[in-house]
């Protein structure tokens, strides 16, 4: 069994028959074309399940693939028909299903489990390749509504989709549900059960390379993302293939790209012939999710890497590509220094963005598959993000000083002349301590938690940069409340970075991106108290920030947002200041710039002994 962790929930991969699982709930896939009010006539006539499946495929064009092993296809997790689960559960469950299926159900019905080992069966109706994500989310929501802590899911859509695409959609559904800040889940374990060996092996490869958190930062208005994954799986305008002169390298990443792209791309490469040393050529993406492949001869010296990346990025610009996926250059057969490799990539990207008048590329992905390489890349990537953030902050402060913008500090701050950065532990008897504590417990349970310490964060540079943004928001939205005091749960290992460098979007994605790729804050402290956001340290302490956030004008967020949209869709009106989960009653706010939130207080608290 293979497992990963998504938002503190264990997600496991297992080979077996889902009907035999003993989790609290199992998920049963029921085809939408079957009559929900009764067993379909074909089912009554056909008692051999293999024959039943073939007849359904012929009649309804389900696009399902019967098992090649000769075993019962309906226990195969790649099929959409599961009559055997109902029969194994017994007549009481079948009657319950027929009754509930007649009622409004949003294509999700929960029944008892009868003779099965589980407690509940969650029946998903009409799961297709284009609704796998939402179907998974419906199943998990049903688990929470029924207080089910563990659930087994089958493979979905593998009759129509490649197994790699299928597992990515299943995991996206899991991620989207568990990372939604408005969801408080009791699910502790999700098991994906796969019947066929071939599909299981492909799912297993995905699990081995799985990493949810995609660090990213913006530079010159464009997004740069670091992804641990397989470059052949990237759905972008183009991916980069570091090849040889004859475009037929069969080893390493290049070999994997050509193999996954298929015969069409191999034929295109044959027609191109031989590459010159600095030549860049483009083919179709073939069977890849990428639309195109950029082929360039892989270099073996560090001095040649930046010029190579420059040519790649300018070729993208020339062809109007908006997204590109770059591999970890030189970290395979060339064996270059890993840290120098990522530095060269980032330098070239930043030079391209700064030197190009209107860059066509909106998003640049850096793809790494090896765990050891990823760790080094991540360290350099995060350091570069922090460096850029500090430079931009200094530039804003200098510009504001030149324009004689006024700066004033909170009345509670002390010893400002002594240090530009202080962490001040508040006296428990002070009114300031009482105010922060009372606000914290206004929206969470004092019987469940106890506050052990409150620190005031005094960071002059952060405050000045925040003030500049606040003044700009006040000018943009006159007469409006532009500042909100919100909560942000964190882990102990992030505290030092936040106190000194603020809320950095390079770490976005750790706890979810349901409403956009920004930094998340909650109106109610109870949301941020969840272990998903403020995980207890080794001593049982939990941490949450009370932050001043420029929320200004806001609109409803969506997962695809990498920045707030334009007001009323009009570019001349500028962008919204933030996005929210619900415009009428916002509980979750997302901001897309690093210095529009200031960490006012760090609250240390812990769960009370039960």
Coordinates of C-alpha atoms in Angstrom, one line a residue:
X1 CA 0.0 0.0 0.0
X2 CA 1.3 3.5 -0.9
X3 CA 0.2 6.6 0.9
X4 CA 0.6 10.4 0.8
X5 CA -0.8 13.2 3.1
X6 CA -3.2 15.9 1.8
X7 CA -4.1 18.6 4.4
X8 CA -3.4 16.2 7.3
X9 CA -5.6 13.5 5.8
X10 CA -3.9 10.2 4.8
X11 CA -4.6 9.2 1.2
X12 CA -3.7 5.6 0.4
X13 CA -3.5 3.5 -2.7
X14 CA -4.4 -0.2 -2.5
X15 CA -4.9 -3.0 -5.0
X16 CA -8.0 -5.0 -4.3
X17 CA -11.8 -5.3 -4.6
X18 CA -13.6 -2.3 -3.2
X19 CA -16.6 -4.4 -2.2
X20 CA -14.4 -6.1 0.4
X21 CA -13.2 -2.9 2.1
X22 CA -13.9 -2.3 5.8
X23 CA -13.6 1.5 5.8
X24 CA -16.5 3.5 7.3
X25 CA -17.8 4.1 3.7
X26 CA -17.2 2.8 0.2
X27 CA -18.0 4.7 -3.0
X28 CA -20.1 2.9 -5.6
X29 CA -20.2 4.2 -9.2
X30 CA -23.7 3.9 -10.8
X31 CA -24.2 4.7 -14.5
X32 CA -26.6 7.6 -15.1
X33 CA -28.2 5.9 -18.1
X34 CA -29.7 3.2 -15.8
X35 CA -33.2 3.7 -14.4
X36 CA -32.8 5.0 -10.9
X37 CA -36.2 3.8 -9.7
X38 CA -35.7 0.1 -10.3
X39 CA -33.2 -2.5 -11.4
X40 CA -32.8 -2.1 -15.1
X41 CA -34.6 -4.9 -17.2
X42 CA -31.2 -6.0 -18.6
X43 CA -30.0 -6.6 -15.1
X44 CA -33.0 -8.9 -14.4
X45 CA -32.3 -10.8 -17.6
X46 CA -28.5 -11.0 -17.5
X47 CA -27.0 -12.8 -14.5
X48 CA -23.6 -13.2 -16.0
X49 CA -21.9 -10.0 -15.1
X50 CA -19.4 -10.1 -18.0
X51 CA -22.3 -10.4 -20.4
X52 CA -24.1 -7.6 -18.7
X53 CA -21.2 -5.2 -19.1
X54 CA -20.8 -6.0 -22.7
X55 CA -24.5 -5.5 -23.4
X56 CA -24.4 -2.1 -21.5
X57 CA -21.4 -1.0 -23.5
X58 CA -23.2 -1.9 -26.8
X59 CA -26.5 -0.3 -25.8
X60 CA -25.3 2.9 -24.1
X61 CA -21.8 3.5 -25.5
X62 CA -20.4 3.8 -22.1
X63 CA -16.8 3.6 -23.3
X64 CA -15.9 1.1 -20.5
X65 CA -13.1 -1.4 -20.7
X66 CA -13.9 -4.9 -19.4
X67 CA -11.2 -6.5 -17.3
X68 CA -8.7 -8.5 -19.3
X69 CA -8.1 -10.8 -16.4
X70 CA -11.4 -12.6 -16.8
X71 CA -12.5 -11.6 -13.3
X72 CA -15.9 -10.0 -12.5
X73 CA -15.8 -6.7 -14.4
X74 CA -18.2 -4.9 -12.1
X75 CA -15.8 -5.3 -9.2
X76 CA -13.1 -3.7 -11.4
X77 CA -12.7 -0.2 -10.2
X78 CA -12.4 1.1 -13.8
X79 CA -16.0 0.3 -14.7
X80 CA -19.1 2.4 -14.2
X81 CA -21.5 -0.4 -13.4
X82 CA -21.6 -1.9 -9.9
X83 CA -24.6 -4.2 -9.7
X84 CA -22.4 -6.7 -7.8
X85 CA -22.0 -4.3 -4.9
X86 CA -25.7 -4.0 -4.5
X87 CA -26.2 -7.7 -4.7
X88 CA -23.4 -8.4 -2.2
X89 CA -25.0 -5.8 0.2
X90 CA -28.3 -7.6 0.0
X91 CA -32.0 -6.8 -0.8
X92 CA -32.5 -4.3 2.0
X93 CA -29.8 -2.0 0.6
X94 CA -31.1 -2.5 -3.0
X95 CA -34.6 -1.4 -1.8
X96 CA -33.1 1.5 0.1
X97 CA -31.2 2.6 -3.0
X98 CA -34.3 2.4 -5.3
X99 CA -36.3 4.5 -2.8
X100 CA -33.7 7.2 -2.3
X101 CA -32.7 7.4 -6.0
X102 CA -36.2 8.6 -6.8
X103 CA -35.7 11.7 -4.5
X104 CA -33.7 14.8 -5.3
X105 CA -30.1 13.8 -4.6
X106 CA -27.6 15.8 -6.7
X107 CA -26.4 12.5 -8.2
X108 CA -25.2 11.2 -4.8
X109 CA -27.1 8.7 -2.7
X110 CA -26.0 7.3 0.7
X111 CA -27.4 4.0 1.9
X112 CA -26.6 1.5 4.6
X113 CA -24.1 -1.3 3.7
X114 CA -26.1 -4.4 4.5
X115 CA -23.8 -7.5 4.3
X116 CA -20.7 -5.5 3.4
X117 CA -17.9 -4.8 5.9
X118 CA -18.3 -1.0 5.6
X119 CA -21.0 1.1 7.4
X120 CA -22.3 3.1 4.5
X121 CA -22.3 3.0 0.7
X122 CA -22.0 6.3 -1.2
X123 CA -23.5 5.9 -4.6
X124 CA -22.3 8.4 -7.2
X125 CA -24.6 8.5 -10.3
X126 CA -23.2 9.3 -13.7
X127 CA -19.5 9.7 -13.1
X128 CA -17.9 10.8 -16.4
X129 CA -14.4 11.8 -17.3
X130 CA -15.5 15.5 -17.3
X131 CA -17.0 15.5 -13.8
X132 CA -14.6 13.2 -11.8
X133 CA -13.4 16.2 -9.6
X134 CA -16.8 17.3 -8.6
X135 CA -17.9 13.7 -8.1
X136 CA -15.1 13.0 -5.7
X137 CA -15.9 16.2 -3.8
X138 CA -19.6 15.1 -3.5
X139 CA -18.5 11.8 -2.1
X140 CA -16.3 13.4 0.5
X141 CA -19.0 15.9 1.5
X142 CA -21.4 13.0 1.9
X143 CA -18.8 11.3 4.2
X144 CA -18.6 14.3 6.5
X145 CA -22.4 14.7 6.5
X146 CA -22.7 11.1 7.6
X147 CA -19.8 11.4 10.1
X148 CA -17.7 8.8 8.2
X149 CA -14.0 9.2 9.1
X150 CA -12.6 6.7 6.5
X151 CA -13.7 6.1 3.0
X152 CA -12.7 3.9 0.0
X153 CA -12.9 5.3 -3.6
X154 CA -12.6 3.3 -6.8
X155 CA -10.6 4.3 -9.8
X156 CA -12.7 6.5 -12.1
X157 CA -12.9 7.1 -15.8
X158 CA -10.1 4.7 -16.8
X159 CA -12.2 3.3 -19.6
X160 CA -12.1 6.7 -21.3
X161 CA -9.0 8.3 -19.9
X162 CA -5.4 7.4 -19.5
X163 CA -4.8 6.1 -16.0
X164 CA -2.4 9.0 -15.3
X165 CA -5.1 11.5 -16.1
X166 CA -7.7 9.6 -14.1
X167 CA -5.6 9.6 -10.8
X168 CA -4.7 13.3 -11.2
X169 CA -8.4 14.2 -11.4
X170 CA -9.2 12.0 -8.4
X171 CA -6.5 13.6 -6.4
X172 CA -7.6 17.1 -7.5
X173 CA -11.1 16.3 -6.2
X174 CA -9.5 15.2 -2.9
X175 CA -7.3 18.3 -2.8
X176 CA -10.1 20.7 -3.7
X177 CA -12.4 19.4 -1.0
X178 CA -9.8 19.0 1.9
X179 CA -8.2 22.4 1.1
X180 CA -11.4 24.4 1.0
X181 CA -11.1 26.8 4.0
X182 CA -14.8 26.7 4.5
X183 CA -14.8 22.9 5.0
X184 CA -14.2 21.4 8.5
X185 CA -13.7 17.8 7.8
X186 CA -13.6 14.7 10.0
X187 CA -12.1 12.5 7.3
X188 CA -8.9 11.0 8.5
X189 CA -8.2 8.4 5.8
X190 CA -9.1 8.0 2.1
X191 CA -8.2 4.7 0.3
X192 CA -8.2 4.5 -3.5
X193 CA -8.8 0.9 -4.3
X194 CA -7.8 -0.4 -7.8
X195 CA -8.7 -3.8 -9.2
X196 CA -6.5 -4.1 -12.3
X197 CA -2.8 -4.5 -11.9
X198 CA -1.9 -2.3 -14.9
X199 CA -3.9 0.7 -13.6
X200 CA -2.6 0.1 -10.1
X201 CA 1.0 0.3 -11.3
X202 CA 0.3 3.6 -13.1
X203 CA -1.5 5.1 -10.1
X204 CA 1.4 4.0 -8.0
X205 CA 3.9 5.9 -10.1
X206 CA 1.8 9.0 -9.7
X207 CA 1.8 8.5 -5.9
X208 CA 5.6 8.1 -5.8
X209 CA 6.0 11.5 -7.5
X210 CA 3.1 13.3 -5.7
X211 CA 3.5 16.6 -4.1
X212 CA 0.6 19.0 -3.7
X213 CA 2.3 22.2 -2.7
X214 CA 3.5 24.2 -5.8
X215 CA 5.6 27.1 -4.6
X216 CA 5.4 30.2 -6.8
X217 CA 6.0 33.9 -6.9
X218 CA 5.3 36.7 -9.3
X219 CA 7.9 38.9 -11.1
X220 CA 7.1 41.8 -13.5
X221 CA 3.4 40.7 -13.3
X222 CA 4.1 37.1 -14.4
X223 CA 3.9 33.9 -12.5
X224 CA 6.8 31.5 -11.9
X225 CA 6.0 28.1 -10.4
X226 CA 8.1 25.2 -9.1
X227 CA 6.4 21.8 -9.5
X228 CA 7.5 18.4 -8.4
X229 CA 6.2 16.1 -11.1
X230 CA 6.5 14.7 -14.5
X231 CA 7.1 17.2 -17.4
X232 CA 5.1 14.9 -19.8
X233 CA 2.0 15.5 -17.7
X234 CA 2.0 19.3 -18.0
X235 CA -1.0 20.9 -19.8
X236 CA 0.8 24.0 -21.2
X237 CA 1.4 25.7 -24.5
X238 CA 4.8 24.0 -24.7
X239 CA 7.2 21.8 -22.9
X240 CA 11.0 21.9 -23.4
X241 CA 12.9 18.8 -24.6
X242 CA 16.7 18.8 -24.2
X243 CA 17.7 16.5 -27.0
X244 CA 20.6 15.6 -29.3
X245 CA 21.5 16.8 -32.8
X246 CA 19.4 14.1 -34.4
X247 CA 16.3 14.6 -32.1
X248 CA 16.1 10.9 -31.2
X249 CA 17.7 10.8 -27.7
X250 CA 16.2 7.7 -26.1
X251 CA 17.5 8.1 -22.5
X252 CA 16.5 10.4 -19.6
X253 CA 13.8 13.0 -19.7
X254 CA 14.1 13.4 -23.5
X255 CA 13.5 9.7 -24.1
X256 CA 10.4 9.9 -21.8
X257 CA 9.0 12.9 -23.7
X258 CA 9.4 11.2 -27.1
X259 CA 7.9 8.0 -25.8
X260 CA 4.9 9.7 -24.2
X261 CA 4.4 12.0 -27.3
X262 CA 4.1 9.0 -29.6
X263 CA 4.8 8.3 -33.3
X264 CA 3.5 11.5 -34.7
X265 CA 6.2 13.6 -32.9
X266 CA 8.9 11.0 -33.8
X267 CA 7.9 11.4 -37.5
X268 CA 8.0 15.2 -37.2
X269 CA 11.5 15.0 -35.6
X270 CA 12.7 12.7 -38.5
X271 CA 11.5 15.3 -41.1
X272 CA 13.4 18.1 -39.3
X273 CA 16.6 16.1 -39.6
X274 CA 19.6 17.5 -37.8
X275 CA 19.8 20.4 -35.3
X276 CA 22.6 23.0 -35.4
X277 CA 24.2 23.9 -32.1
X278 CA 22.0 26.9 -31.2
X279 CA 18.9 26.0 -33.2
X280 CA 15.5 25.7 -31.6
X281 CA 12.7 23.8 -33.4
X282 CA 9.0 23.3 -32.5
X283 CA 6.8 20.2 -33.1
X284 CA 3.3 19.3 -32.0
X285 CA 2.7 17.8 -28.6
X286 CA 1.4 14.5 -30.1
X287 CA -0.3 12.5 -27.4
X288 CA 1.0 14.8 -24.6
X289 CA -1.3 17.3 -22.8
X290 CA 1.1 20.0 -23.9
X291 CA 0.2 21.6 -27.3
X292 CA 3.8 21.9 -28.5
X293 CA 7.3 20.7 -27.8
X294 CA 10.3 23.0 -28.1
X295 CA 13.4 20.9 -29.0
X296 CA 16.9 22.2 -28.2
X297 CA 20.3 20.5 -27.9
X298 CA 21.0 19.9 -24.2
X299 CA 24.1 21.7 -23.0
X300 CA 26.8 20.1 -20.7
X301 CA 28.4 23.3 -19.3
X302 CA 27.0 25.8 -16.9
X303 CA 28.1 28.8 -19.0
X304 CA 25.8 27.6 -21.9
X305 CA 22.7 27.1 -19.8
X306 CA 21.5 30.7 -19.5
X307 CA 21.9 31.4 -23.3
X308 CA 19.9 28.2 -24.0
X309 CA 17.1 29.2 -21.7
X310 CA 17.1 32.7 -23.2
X311 CA 16.6 31.2 -26.7
X312 CA 13.8 29.0 -25.4
X313 CA 11.9 31.9 -23.8
X314 CA 12.3 34.1 -26.8
X315 CA 11.1 31.3 -29.1
X316 CA 8.0 31.1 -26.8
X317 CA 7.5 34.9 -27.1
X318 CA 7.9 34.8 -30.9
X319 CA 5.2 32.1 -31.2
X320 CA 2.8 33.8 -28.7
X321 CA 2.9 31.0 -26.1
X322 CA 1.5 32.0 -22.8
X323 CA 2.8 29.0 -20.7
X324 CA 5.9 26.9 -20.8
X325 CA 7.3 24.0 -18.7
X326 CA 11.1 23.9 -18.3
X327 CA 12.9 20.7 -17.0
X328 CA 15.6 20.7 -14.4
X329 CA 18.4 21.6 -16.7
X330 CA 21.7 19.6 -16.4
X331 CA 20.6 17.6 -13.3
X332 CA 20.5 14.3 -15.1
X333 CA 23.2 13.0 -17.4
X334 CA 25.2 16.3 -17.4
X335 CA 25.5 16.1 -13.6
X336 CA 25.9 19.9 -13.0
X337 CA 25.6 21.5 -9.6
X338 CA 21.9 21.5 -8.7
X339 CA 21.9 24.8 -7.0
X340 CA 23.7 26.5 -9.9
X341 CA 21.2 24.9 -12.3
X342 CA 18.1 26.5 -10.7
X343 CA 20.0 29.8 -10.3
X344 CA 20.7 29.9 -14.0
X345 CA 17.0 29.1 -14.8
X346 CA 15.7 31.9 -12.5
X347 CA 18.3 34.4 -13.8
X348 CA 17.3 33.8 -17.4
X349 CA 13.5 34.0 -16.6
X350 CA 13.9 37.3 -14.7
X351 CA 16.1 38.7 -17.5
X352 CA 13.6 37.8 -20.1
X353 CA 10.7 39.3 -18.1
X354 CA 12.6 42.5 -17.4
X355 CA 14.0 43.0 -20.9
X356 CA 10.9 42.1 -23.0
X357 CA 8.5 44.9 -23.5
X358 CA 5.3 42.9 -23.4
X359 CA 6.2 39.2 -22.6
X360 CA 3.7 36.7 -24.1
X361 CA 4.4 34.2 -21.3
X362 CA 2.1 34.6 -18.3
X363 CA 3.2 31.5 -16.5
X364 CA 6.6 29.7 -16.4
X365 CA 6.7 26.3 -14.8
X366 CA 9.9 24.6 -13.6
X367 CA 9.4 20.9 -13.4
X368 CA 11.5 18.5 -11.2
X369 CA 10.8 14.8 -10.8
X370 CA 13.7 13.7 -8.5
X371 CA 13.1 14.4 -4.8
X372 CA 16.7 15.3 -4.0
X373 CA 16.9 17.8 -6.8
X374 CA 13.5 19.3 -5.8
X375 CA 14.6 20.0 -2.3
X376 CA 17.6 22.0 -3.5
X377 CA 15.6 23.8 -6.1
X378 CA 13.0 24.7 -3.5
X379 CA 15.5 26.2 -1.1
X380 CA 17.0 28.4 -3.9
X381 CA 13.5 29.2 -5.3
X382 CA 12.2 30.4 -1.9
X383 CA 15.3 32.4 -1.2
X384 CA 15.0 34.2 -4.6
X385 CA 11.3 35.0 -3.8
X386 CA 12.3 36.5 -0.4
X387 CA 15.1 38.5 -2.0
X388 CA 12.7 39.9 -4.7
X389 CA 10.2 40.7 -2.1
X390 CA 12.7 42.6 0.0
X391 CA 14.0 44.6 -3.0
X392 CA 10.4 45.5 -4.0
X393 CA 9.7 46.6 -0.4
X394 CA 12.8 48.8 -0.3
X395 CA 11.9 50.4 -3.6
X396 CA 8.4 51.3 -2.4
X397 CA 9.7 52.8 0.8
X398 CA 12.3 54.9 -1.0
X399 CA 9.8 56.1 -3.5
X400 CA 7.3 57.0 -0.7
X401 CA 10.0 58.8 1.3
X402 CA 10.9 60.9 -1.8
X403 CA 7.3 61.9 -2.2
X404 CA 7.2 62.6 1.6
X405 CA 4.4 60.1 2.3
X406 CA 3.7 60.2 6.1
X407 CA 4.4 57.2 8.2
X408 CA 2.9 56.6 11.7
X409 CA 3.2 53.6 13.9
X410 CA 0.5 51.9 16.1
X411 CA 0.1 53.7 19.4
X412 CA 0.9 50.4 21.3
X413 CA 4.4 50.1 19.8
X414 CA 7.4 50.6 22.1
X415 CA 11.1 51.2 21.7
X416 CA 10.8 52.0 18.0
X417 CA 14.1 53.9 18.0
X418 CA 16.0 50.9 19.5
X419 CA 15.4 48.3 16.7
X420 CA 13.8 48.0 13.4
X421 CA 12.5 44.6 14.4
X422 CA 11.1 43.5 17.8
X423 CA 8.9 40.7 19.1
X424 CA 7.3 42.0 22.3
X425 CA 5.6 39.5 24.7
X426 CA 2.5 41.2 26.0
X427 CA 1.7 41.4 29.7
X428 CA -1.3 39.2 30.5
X429 CA -2.7 42.0 32.7
X430 CA -2.5 44.7 30.0
X431 CA -5.5 45.9 28.1
X432 CA -3.8 45.2 24.8
X433 CA -3.4 41.5 25.8
X434 CA -7.1 41.4 26.9
X435 CA -8.3 43.0 23.6
X436 CA -6.4 40.5 21.4
X437 CA -7.5 37.5 23.6
X438 CA -11.1 38.6 23.7
X439 CA -11.3 39.1 20.0
X440 CA -9.7 35.6 19.5
X441 CA -12.3 33.9 21.7
X442 CA -15.2 35.8 20.2
X443 CA -15.3 33.3 17.3
X444 CA -13.8 30.2 18.9
X445 CA -14.4 28.1 22.0
X446 CA -12.7 29.1 25.3
X447 CA -13.6 25.7 26.6
X448 CA -11.6 24.0 23.9
X449 CA -8.5 26.2 23.8
X450 CA -6.4 28.3 26.1
X451 CA -4.1 31.1 25.2
X452 CA -0.6 30.8 26.6
X453 CA 1.2 33.8 25.0
X454 CA 0.6 36.8 22.8
X455 CA 3.5 38.6 21.0
X456 CA 3.3 42.0 19.3
X457 CA 5.3 42.0 16.0
X458 CA 7.1 45.3 15.4
X459 CA 8.7 45.2 12.0
X460 CA 9.3 48.8 10.7
X461 CA 10.1 47.9 7.1
X462 CA 7.1 45.6 6.8
X463 CA 4.9 48.3 8.5
X464 CA 6.1 51.0 6.2
X465 CA 5.4 48.9 3.1
X466 CA 2.0 47.9 4.4
X467 CA 1.2 51.6 5.1
X468 CA 2.1 52.6 1.6
X469 CA -0.4 50.0 0.2
X470 CA -3.0 51.1 2.8
X471 CA -2.7 54.7 1.7
X472 CA -3.1 53.6 -2.0
X473 CA -6.2 51.6 -1.1
X474 CA -7.7 54.6 0.8
X475 CA -7.2 56.8 -2.3
X476 CA -8.6 54.2 -4.6
X477 CA -11.6 53.4 -2.3
X478 CA -12.5 56.7 -0.5
X479 CA -14.9 56.5 2.4
X480 CA -14.8 52.7 2.5
X481 CA -13.5 50.3 5.2
X482 CA -10.3 49.0 3.5
X483 CA -8.7 47.3 6.5
X484 CA -9.9 44.1 8.2
X485 CA -8.3 42.4 11.2
X486 CA -8.3 38.7 10.3
X487 CA -6.7 35.4 11.3
X488 CA -4.1 33.2 9.7
X489 CA -3.1 29.8 11.2
X490 CA 0.5 28.7 10.7
X491 CA 3.0 26.0 11.6
X492 CA 5.8 26.7 14.0
X493 CA 8.5 26.4 11.3
X494 CA 7.0 29.4 9.4
X495 CA 6.9 31.9 12.2
X496 CA 10.4 33.3 11.8
X497 CA 9.8 33.9 8.1
X498 CA 6.5 35.6 8.6
X499 CA 7.7 37.8 11.5
X500 CA 10.7 39.1 9.5
X501 CA 9.5 38.9 5.9
X502 CA 5.7 39.0 6.1
X503 CA 3.2 36.7 4.3
X504 CA 5.0 35.4 1.3
X505 CA 3.0 33.9 -1.5
X506 CA 5.8 31.5 -2.5
X507 CA 4.4 29.3 0.3
X508 CA 0.8 29.5 -1.1
X509 CA -0.8 26.1 -1.6
X510 CA 0.3 24.5 1.6
X511 CA -3.3 24.7 3.0
X512 CA -5.4 25.2 -0.1
X513 CA -6.1 27.4 -3.1
X514 CA -9.9 27.0 -3.4
X515 CA -10.5 30.7 -4.1
X516 CA -7.2 31.7 -5.7
X517 CA -3.4 31.4 -5.5
X518 CA -2.9 33.9 -2.8
X519 CA -2.5 34.2 1.0
X520 CA -5.6 33.2 3.0
X521 CA -7.1 34.9 6.0
X522 CA -10.3 34.0 8.0
X523 CA -12.8 36.4 9.6
X524 CA -13.4 33.9 12.4
X525 CA -10.5 32.5 14.5
X526 CA -12.2 29.1 14.6
X527 CA -11.3 28.4 11.0
X528 CA -7.6 29.1 11.5
X529 CA -7.6 27.0 14.8
X530 CA -8.1 23.9 12.7
X531 CA -5.2 21.4 12.7
X532 CA -5.1 21.9 9.0
X533 CA -3.9 25.4 9.4
X534 CA -2.3 25.6 12.8
X535 CA -0.8 22.2 13.4
X536 CA 0.4 21.6 17.0
X537 CA 4.2 21.5 17.5
X538 CA 6.1 18.9 19.5
X539 CA 5.1 20.7 22.7
X540 CA 1.4 20.8 21.9
X541 CA 1.5 24.6 21.0
X542 CA -0.6 26.0 18.2
X543 CA 0.0 29.3 16.5
X544 CA -2.3 31.9 14.8
X545 CA -1.7 35.4 13.6
X546 CA -4.1 38.3 14.0
X547 CA -3.3 40.3 10.9
X548 CA -4.2 43.7 9.5
X549 CA -5.3 43.0 5.9
X550 CA -6.1 45.4 3.1
X551 CA -9.4 43.7 1.9
X552 CA -10.8 46.9 0.2
X553 CA -13.2 46.0 -2.6
X554 CA -13.7 42.3 -3.1
X555 CA -15.4 39.8 -5.3
X556 CA -16.0 36.0 -5.3
X557 CA -12.8 34.0 -5.8
X558 CA -12.2 30.9 -7.9
X559 CA -9.4 28.4 -7.9
X560 CA -8.0 29.7 -11.2
X561 CA -7.2 33.2 -9.9
X562 CA -3.6 34.0 -9.7
X563 CA -4.5 37.7 -9.0
X564 CA -7.7 39.5 -8.3
X565 CA -9.8 40.2 -11.4
X566 CA -10.5 43.6 -12.9
X567 CA -13.4 45.5 -11.3
X568 CA -16.6 44.8 -13.4
X569 CA -14.2 43.3 -16.0
X570 CA -13.0 46.7 -16.9
X571 CA -9.2 47.0 -17.1
X572 CA -9.4 50.8 -16.7
X573 CA -11.0 50.4 -13.2
X574 CA -8.1 48.4 -11.8
X575 CA -8.3 45.2 -9.9
X576 CA -10.3 44.2 -6.8
X577 CA -8.2 44.3 -3.6
X578 CA -9.1 40.8 -2.5
X579 CA -11.4 37.9 -3.3
X580 CA -13.7 36.0 -0.9
X581 CA -15.6 32.8 -0.4
X582 CA -19.0 34.5 -0.3
X583 CA -19.6 38.2 -1.2
X584 CA -22.8 38.5 0.9
X585 CA -21.2 37.0 4.0
X586 CA -17.4 36.7 3.6
X587 CA -15.6 34.4 6.0
X588 CA -12.5 33.7 3.9
X589 CA -10.4 36.5 2.3
X590 CA -7.5 36.0 -0.2
X591 CA -5.0 38.6 -1.1
X592 CA -2.5 38.4 -4.0
X593 CA 0.3 40.8 -3.0
X594 CA 2.8 40.2 -0.2
X595 CA 2.7 43.5 1.7
X596 CA -1.1 44.0 1.8
X597 CA -1.2 42.1 5.1
X598 CA 0.7 42.8 8.3
X599 CA 1.3 40.3 11.1
X600 CA 0.1 42.3 14.1
X601 CA 0.1 39.7 16.8
X602 CA 1.2 36.1 17.1
X603 CA -1.1 34.1 19.4
X604 CA 0.2 30.9 21.0
X605 CA -2.5 28.6 22.2
X606 CA -3.2 25.0 22.9
X607 CA -6.0 22.5 23.2
X608 CA -7.4 22.1 26.8
X609 CA -7.1 18.7 28.3
X610 CA -10.3 16.8 27.9

